[in-house]
Coordinates of C-alpha atoms in Angstrom, one line a residue:
M263 CA -33.9 114.4 100.7
R264 CA -34.9 117.0 98.0
I265 CA -34.2 114.6 95.1
P266 CA -36.7 111.9 96.2
V267 CA -39.3 114.5 96.9
L268 CA -38.8 116.1 93.4
L269 CA -39.0 112.6 91.8
L270 CA -42.2 111.9 93.7
L271 CA -43.8 115.1 92.6
A272 CA -42.7 114.5 89.0
A273 CA -44.2 111.0 89.0
F274 CA -47.4 112.4 90.5
F275 CA -47.8 115.0 87.8
L276 CA -47.0 112.5 85.1
V277 CA -49.7 110.1 86.2
F278 CA -52.1 113.0 86.7
F279 CA -51.7 114.4 83.2
Q280 CA -51.9 111.0 81.7
A281 CA -55.2 110.4 83.4
V282 CA -56.6 113.8 82.3
P283 CA -57.6 112.6 78.8
L284 CA -59.6 109.7 80.1
W285 CA -61.4 112.0 82.5
A286 CA -62.0 114.5 79.8
V287 CA -63.5 111.9 77.4
S288 CA -66.2 111.0 79.9
A289 CA -66.8 114.5 80.9
D290 CA -66.7 116.1 77.5
P291 CA -70.3 117.1 76.6
A292 CA -69.6 117.3 72.9
R293 CA -68.1 113.8 72.7
S294 CA -71.0 112.4 74.8
L295 CA -73.4 114.0 72.3
T296 CA -71.6 112.5 69.4
L297 CA -71.8 109.1 71.0
E298 CA -75.6 109.4 71.6
Q299 CA -76.1 110.7 68.0
G300 CA -74.1 107.8 66.7
K301 CA -76.1 105.2 68.6
A302 CA -79.4 106.8 67.4
E303 CA -78.2 106.7 63.8
A304 CA -76.9 103.1 64.1
A305 CA -80.2 102.0 65.6
S306 CA -82.1 103.7 62.8
L307 CA -80.0 101.9 60.2
L308 CA -80.6 98.6 61.8
E309 CA -84.4 99.2 61.9
K310 CA -84.3 100.1 58.2
G311 CA -82.7 96.8 57.4
E312 CA -79.2 98.3 56.5
A313 CA -77.4 95.8 58.8
V314 CA -73.9 96.2 57.1
K315 CA -73.9 100.0 57.5
A316 CA -75.2 99.6 61.1
Y317 CA -72.4 97.1 61.9
E318 CA -69.7 99.5 60.6
L319 CA -71.1 102.4 62.6
Y320 CA -71.3 100.3 65.8
M321 CA -67.7 99.2 65.3
R322 CA -66.6 102.9 65.3
L323 CA -68.8 103.5 68.3
L324 CA -67.2 100.6 70.1
R325 CA -63.8 102.2 69.9
L326 CA -65.2 105.3 71.5
A327 CA -67.2 103.5 74.2
P328 CA -66.2 99.8 74.6
E329 CA -68.2 99.4 77.8
D330 CA -71.4 100.9 76.5
D331 CA -74.2 98.3 76.8
A332 CA -76.3 99.7 74.0
V333 CA -73.4 99.8 71.6
N334 CA -72.5 96.2 72.4
L335 CA -76.0 94.9 72.0
G336 CA -76.5 96.9 68.8
L337 CA -73.3 95.5 67.5
A338 CA -74.4 91.9 68.3
R339 CA -77.7 92.3 66.5
A340 CA -76.2 94.1 63.5
A341 CA -73.5 91.5 63.1
A342 CA -76.2 88.7 63.2
R343 CA -78.3 90.4 60.6
G344 CA -75.3 91.2 58.5
K345 CA -74.2 87.6 58.4
R346 CA -71.2 88.2 60.6
W347 CA -72.2 85.5 62.9
N348 CA -68.9 84.8 64.6
Q349 CA -68.6 88.5 65.5
A350 CA -72.2 88.3 66.7
V351 CA -71.3 85.4 69.0
M352 CA -68.3 87.3 70.5
A353 CA -70.5 90.4 71.1
Y354 CA -73.2 88.4 72.9
E355 CA -70.6 86.6 75.0
T356 CA -69.1 90.0 76.0
L357 CA -72.6 91.1 77.2
L358 CA -73.2 87.8 79.0
E359 CA -69.9 88.2 80.9
K360 CA -71.4 91.4 82.3
Y361 CA -75.0 90.2 82.6
P362 CA -74.9 86.4 83.1
R363 CA -78.5 86.2 84.3
E364 CA -80.1 88.0 81.3
A365 CA -82.2 85.2 79.9
A366 CA -83.2 87.1 76.7
L367 CA -79.5 87.4 75.6
Y368 CA -79.2 83.6 75.8
G369 CA -82.2 83.3 73.5
E370 CA -80.7 85.7 70.9
L371 CA -77.3 83.9 71.1
A372 CA -79.1 80.6 70.4
H373 CA -80.6 82.2 67.3
V374 CA -77.1 83.1 66.1
Y375 CA -75.8 79.6 66.8
M376 CA -78.6 78.2 64.6
L377 CA -77.5 80.6 61.8
L378 CA -74.0 79.1 62.2
G379 CA -75.6 75.6 61.9
D380 CA -74.5 74.7 65.5
R381 CA -77.6 73.2 67.1
E382 CA -75.8 71.8 70.0
A383 CA -74.5 75.2 71.1
A384 CA -77.9 76.7 70.6
E385 CA -79.4 74.0 72.8
R386 CA -76.9 74.8 75.5
S387 CA -77.8 78.5 75.4
L388 CA -81.5 77.7 75.6
A389 CA -80.9 75.3 78.6
V390 CA -79.3 78.3 80.5
M391 CA -82.2 80.5 79.4
R392 CA -84.7 78.0 80.8
S393 CA -82.9 77.9 84.1
L394 CA -83.2 81.7 84.3
D395 CA -86.8 81.9 82.9
P396 CA -89.1 79.2 84.2
S397 CA -91.8 80.2 81.7
A398 CA -89.6 78.9 78.8
T399 CA -90.4 75.2 78.6
I400 CA -88.3 72.5 76.8
E401 CA -91.2 71.9 74.4
D402 CA -91.3 75.6 73.4
T403 CA -87.6 76.0 72.9
D404 CA -87.2 72.7 71.0
K405 CA -90.1 73.8 68.8
A406 CA -88.4 77.1 68.2
L407 CA -85.1 75.4 67.3
D408 CA -86.9 73.1 64.8
L409 CA -88.5 76.1 63.2
L410 CA -85.1 77.9 63.0
E411 CA -83.4 74.8 61.6
S412 CA -86.0 74.6 58.9
R413 CA -85.8 78.3 58.1
Y414 CA -82.0 78.4 57.8
S415 CA -81.5 75.1 56.1
D416 CA -79.8 75.2 52.7
L417 CA -82.7 73.1 51.3
Q418 CA -86.1 74.8 51.7
F419 CA -89.5 73.4 50.8
H420 CA -93.0 74.1 51.8
G421 CA -96.5 73.7 50.3
K422 CA -100.2 73.4 50.7
L423 CA -102.9 70.9 50.1
R424 CA -106.5 72.1 49.9
A425 CA -110.0 70.7 49.2
G426 CA -113.4 72.3 49.3
L427 CA -116.8 73.1 47.8
Q428 CA -117.8 75.9 45.5
Y429 CA -120.6 77.6 43.7
D430 CA -120.1 79.3 40.3
S431 CA -123.0 81.4 38.9
N432 CA -121.5 81.4 35.4
A433 CA -119.3 78.3 35.0
N434 CA -119.2 78.7 31.2
L435 CA -118.6 82.5 31.2
G436 CA -121.6 82.9 29.0
P437 CA -123.9 86.0 28.3
A438 CA -127.2 86.5 30.0
S439 CA -129.2 85.0 27.1
N440 CA -128.7 82.7 24.1
E441 CA -130.0 85.6 21.9
V442 CA -127.5 88.4 21.4
R443 CA -127.4 91.4 19.1
L444 CA -124.1 91.8 17.3
G445 CA -123.1 95.2 15.8
N446 CA -125.7 96.6 13.3
F447 CA -127.1 93.2 12.4
P448 CA -130.9 93.8 12.3
W449 CA -131.9 90.5 14.0
P450 CA -130.7 88.8 17.2
V451 CA -128.3 86.0 16.7
V452 CA -129.3 82.7 18.5
L453 CA -126.3 80.9 20.0
D454 CA -126.9 77.3 21.1
D455 CA -126.0 76.5 24.7
A456 CA -124.2 79.8 25.2
K457 CA -126.3 81.2 28.1
A458 CA -124.7 81.5 31.5
K459 CA -125.0 78.3 33.6
G460 CA -124.6 78.1 37.3
S461 CA -123.4 75.1 39.2
F462 CA -122.3 73.7 42.5
G463 CA -119.0 71.8 42.6
A464 CA -115.8 70.9 44.3
Y465 CA -112.1 71.6 44.1
L466 CA -108.7 70.1 45.0
G467 CA -105.4 71.8 44.9
A468 CA -101.7 71.2 45.7
D469 CA -98.8 73.7 45.8
L470 CA -95.1 72.9 46.4
D471 CA -92.2 75.5 46.5
L472 CA -88.6 74.4 46.6
G473 CA -85.3 76.2 47.1
K474 CA -81.7 75.0 47.3
R475 CA -78.9 77.5 48.3
F476 CA -75.7 76.9 46.3
Y477 CA -73.6 76.9 49.5
R478 CA -73.6 78.2 53.0
D479 CA -74.0 82.0 53.1
S480 CA -74.5 82.1 49.3
P481 CA -77.0 84.8 48.1
W482 CA -77.8 82.5 45.1
W483 CA -80.6 79.9 45.2
L484 CA -81.9 77.3 42.8
V485 CA -85.7 77.6 43.0
G486 CA -88.7 75.8 41.6
D487 CA -92.4 75.3 42.1
V488 CA -95.1 72.7 41.2
R489 CA -98.9 73.5 41.3
L490 CA -101.9 71.4 40.5
F491 CA -105.6 72.3 40.6
W492 CA -108.8 70.4 39.7
R493 CA -112.4 71.6 39.8
G494 CA -115.6 69.8 38.9
H495 CA -119.2 71.0 38.5
A496 CA -122.4 69.1 39.3
A497 CA -124.5 70.6 36.5
S498 CA -124.8 68.1 33.7
S499 CA -125.7 70.9 31.2
L500 CA -122.0 71.7 31.1
D501 CA -121.3 68.4 29.3
D502 CA -122.3 69.9 26.0
S503 CA -119.6 72.6 26.1
H504 CA -117.0 70.2 27.6
S505 CA -116.6 72.4 30.7
R506 CA -118.0 70.3 33.5
E507 CA -114.5 69.8 34.9
A508 CA -111.1 71.4 34.4
Q509 CA -107.5 70.7 35.3
W510 CA -104.6 73.1 35.7
G511 CA -101.0 72.4 36.3
R512 CA -97.7 74.3 36.4
A513 CA -94.0 73.6 36.8
A514 CA -91.2 76.2 37.0
V515 CA -87.5 76.3 37.7
G516 CA -85.1 79.2 38.0
L517 CA -82.6 81.3 40.0
R518 CA -83.0 83.7 42.9
H519 CA -80.6 86.2 44.3
L520 CA -81.3 87.3 47.9
S521 CA -79.7 90.1 49.8
S522 CA -80.6 92.1 52.9
S523 CA -82.8 94.5 50.9
T524 CA -83.5 92.9 47.5
L525 CA -84.9 89.8 46.0
A526 CA -84.4 89.1 42.3
E527 CA -85.4 86.0 40.4
A528 CA -86.1 84.5 37.0
R529 CA -87.9 81.3 36.2
L530 CA -88.9 79.2 33.2
K531 CA -92.4 77.9 33.4
Y532 CA -94.7 75.5 31.7
E533 CA -98.5 75.6 32.4
I534 CA -101.4 73.7 31.0
F535 CA -105.1 74.3 31.4
D536 CA -107.4 71.5 30.2
Y537 CA -111.2 71.1 30.0
E538 CA -112.2 67.5 30.4
F539 CA -109.0 66.4 28.5
Y540 CA -110.9 67.7 25.4
Q541 CA -109.7 71.2 24.8
R542 CA -106.3 72.3 26.1
V543 CA -104.3 75.5 26.5
S544 CA -100.6 75.2 27.1
A545 CA -98.2 78.1 27.9
Y546 CA -94.4 78.3 28.3
G547 CA -91.9 81.0 28.7
P548 CA -89.9 83.1 31.2
E549 CA -91.1 85.1 34.2
G550 CA -89.2 87.4 36.6
A551 CA -89.5 89.5 39.7
L552 CA -87.5 92.2 41.5
I553 CA -88.4 93.3 45.0
W554 CA -86.6 96.1 46.8
A555 CA -87.2 96.7 50.5
A556 CA -87.0 100.5 50.7
S557 CA -87.7 100.1 54.4
P558 CA -89.0 97.2 56.6
T559 CA -92.5 98.5 56.0
L560 CA -92.3 99.5 52.3
H561 CA -91.5 97.3 49.3
L562 CA -91.3 98.2 45.6
I563 CA -92.0 95.3 43.2
L564 CA -91.4 94.8 39.5
K565 CA -92.8 91.7 37.8
G566 CA -93.3 90.4 34.3
A567 CA -93.8 87.3 32.2
V568 CA -93.8 86.3 28.5
E569 CA -95.4 83.1 27.3
E570 CA -96.1 81.3 24.1
R571 CA -99.7 79.9 24.1
D572 CA -101.0 76.9 22.2
Y573 CA -104.8 76.2 21.9
S574 CA -105.5 72.7 20.9
R575 CA -108.9 73.4 19.3
S576 CA -108.7 77.2 18.6
S577 CA -105.4 77.7 16.8
T578 CA -106.4 81.3 15.9
Y579 CA -105.7 82.2 19.5
N580 CA -102.2 80.8 19.4
G581 CA -99.4 83.4 19.8
L582 CA -97.2 85.3 22.2
Y583 CA -98.7 86.9 25.3
G584 CA -97.1 88.8 28.1
W585 CA -97.3 91.5 30.8
T586 CA -95.2 93.8 33.0
G587 CA -96.2 95.4 36.2
G588 CA -95.1 97.6 39.1
Y589 CA -96.5 97.3 42.6
L590 CA -96.1 99.0 46.0
R591 CA -96.5 96.8 49.1
G592 CA -96.7 98.2 52.6
F593 CA -97.1 96.9 56.1
F594 CA -98.9 98.7 58.9
G595 CA -100.1 98.3 62.4
E596 CA -98.9 96.2 65.3
D597 CA -100.2 93.1 63.6
N598 CA -98.3 93.8 60.4
H599 CA -101.4 94.2 58.1
E600 CA -100.5 94.2 54.5
L601 CA -101.6 96.2 51.4
I602 CA -100.5 96.0 47.8
W603 CA -101.3 98.4 44.9
G604 CA -100.2 98.2 41.4
I605 CA -100.7 98.5 37.7
R606 CA -99.6 96.3 34.8
H607 CA -99.5 96.5 31.0
L608 CA -101.0 93.6 29.0
R609 CA -100.1 92.5 25.5
G610 CA -101.1 89.6 23.3
R611 CA -100.1 88.9 19.7
A612 CA -102.4 86.1 18.4
D613 CA -102.1 84.3 15.0
N614 CA -105.5 85.8 14.1
R615 CA -105.3 89.6 14.3
R616 CA -108.8 89.8 15.7
Y617 CA -107.7 88.3 19.0
S618 CA -104.5 90.3 19.4
H619 CA -104.8 93.0 22.1
Y620 CA -103.1 95.4 24.5
G621 CA -104.4 97.0 27.7
W622 CA -103.7 97.7 31.3
E623 CA -104.9 96.5 34.7
G624 CA -104.9 98.3 38.1
S625 CA -105.4 96.4 41.3
A626 CA -105.5 96.7 45.1
A627 CA -105.4 94.0 47.7
Y628 CA -105.4 94.1 51.5
L629 CA -104.7 91.6 54.3
F630 CA -106.1 92.3 57.7
K631 CA -104.9 90.1 60.5
L632 CA -107.7 90.0 63.0
P633 CA -107.8 88.4 66.5
H634 CA -108.4 84.7 67.1
G635 CA -106.5 83.5 64.0
L636 CA -108.8 85.3 61.5
E637 CA -107.5 86.9 58.3
L638 CA -109.6 89.1 56.0
A639 CA -108.4 89.8 52.5
P640 CA -110.5 92.2 50.3
S641 CA -109.3 92.8 46.7
F642 CA -110.3 94.9 43.7
S643 CA -109.1 95.2 40.1
F644 CA -110.1 96.9 36.9
A645 CA -108.7 96.1 33.4
R646 CA -109.3 97.5 29.9
E647 CA -108.3 95.5 26.8
Y648 CA -108.2 96.9 23.2
Y649 CA -108.4 94.3 20.5
D650 CA -107.0 94.7 17.0
G651 CA -110.2 93.8 15.3
P652 CA -114.0 93.2 15.8
A653 CA -115.2 90.3 17.9
T654 CA -117.2 88.8 15.0
I655 CA -117.7 89.2 11.3
L656 CA -121.1 90.8 12.0
E657 CA -119.5 93.7 13.9
T658 CA -117.5 96.7 12.5
E659 CA -115.9 98.3 15.6
D660 CA -112.8 96.9 17.2
R661 CA -113.5 95.0 20.3
V662 CA -113.0 96.8 23.7
D663 CA -113.5 95.0 27.0
D664 CA -113.7 96.4 30.5
R665 CA -113.3 93.9 33.3
F666 CA -114.1 94.7 37.0
R667 CA -113.4 92.2 39.8
A668 CA -114.0 92.5 43.5
G669 CA -113.2 89.7 46.0
L670 CA -113.2 88.9 49.7
G671 CA -111.2 86.1 51.3
L672 CA -111.5 84.8 54.8
T673 CA -109.0 82.5 56.5
Y674 CA -109.5 81.0 60.0
R675 CA -106.3 79.3 61.3
L676 CA -107.1 76.3 63.4
S677 CA -103.3 75.6 64.1
E678 CA -100.0 76.3 62.5
S679 CA -100.7 73.7 59.8
W680 CA -104.5 73.7 59.4
A681 CA -106.9 76.4 58.3
I682 CA -110.4 76.9 57.0
E683 CA -110.6 79.1 53.9
G684 CA -113.5 80.8 52.3
G685 CA -114.1 83.4 49.6
W686 CA -116.3 85.3 47.3
Q687 CA -115.4 86.9 43.9
Y688 CA -117.5 89.0 41.6
T689 CA -116.6 89.6 38.0
R690 CA -118.3 91.9 35.5
N691 CA -117.0 91.9 31.9
S692 CA -118.3 94.7 29.8
S693 CA -117.7 94.8 26.1
N694 CA -118.9 96.6 22.9
S695 CA -119.6 93.0 21.7
A696 CA -122.6 91.4 23.4
L697 CA -120.9 88.0 23.0
Y698 CA -118.4 89.0 25.7
K699 CA -120.7 90.6 28.2
Y700 CA -121.1 88.5 31.3
E701 CA -121.3 88.5 35.1
Q702 CA -120.1 85.9 37.5
H703 CA -120.3 85.2 41.3
F704 CA -118.0 82.6 42.7
V705 CA -118.1 81.3 46.3
N706 CA -115.9 78.7 47.9
A707 CA -115.2 77.1 51.3
G708 CA -112.6 74.5 52.1
L709 CA -109.8 73.1 54.3
V710 CA -106.1 73.8 53.9
W711 CA -103.1 71.9 55.2
S712 CA -99.7 73.7 55.1
F713 CA -96.4 72.1 55.5

């Protein structure tokens, strides 16, 4: 009888000592602390937009604590944001096996199915969500799926159409008087029809942006845009200077690379600005932008453009013009208000040395999202331009201009597609040449349709 007893005791101690490590893991304070620290770090990485790093950390944490709800949920979200959509589906399904009545999880799973391009599976998930949450209607969920399908489509396009009325206090950008004093010339110079002219008017505009991803999950996009704008003035006195109406158009095509934290793109553009089909300015050349999301609320932006300009009736202005700039964009508040500050360098090399220049411009713009669909957008800028020669043959000092602008835009959103826009902009151009001193107030109000 001793042998069976000894065997029984040996088996008991073997099972006991095998179970000790499992008990020790859950009871070890140091290991528990490591798990909590890891979860906090992974959540921080996910919040910063570093989904790949967050996913890798959550995978390590999953091996430590496979039943931890926070780890599984974080893994699901990190996988979805890191484009590991099949892994995200498996993580959500693991959670739903444990919490089959958690409606929000079905909503997040539907989002992942849309990222995979499987609308039928997304609809099934949302049908379960509606059965658990009566406040989620079929109309709302179908609308959400339509929006996601549009957002994640390999072909993206959106645009705006606008129309409105305007008032321009200085439609011809003229000085305060037809008589100006230039340099040390002893008598005022009389310029016919140069004085500032105010006018009411109207405007029409259309914008279209296109993007085509090379293939599913590709970071590369073929992008392009087309923009048209027309404005007309009621004042017949502008006929003499052929500035009663103007047309502007632009077309551009290029490449974009998009990652979780950066956007880089380069485009080739062609623009044309025309006064009454009488005097035209055309410009063509490359432009580029690089945006780095240092965090979800802070973006660093580099932009620049170079263009060859051709003036149909003032060939002395023809030449190569360009600029480069750096900007800081931030988001703040619960409503995600936006601000952007920056500075850029300006450069122009005209065929006539007198019109070549260099300079800089500092700017600040804000977007405040107010209640009831209102958006308020104040902006300010100051630029200084140094020219390589005097403005006229009657002057001896090289021309220097200071330009100050202040603006205020207001948008009232009637619906997702329709909005009322309004704005005011003030410009004061100071110069050591009286010919280029002017002030301008511009006010507009119109209706915008977005699609």
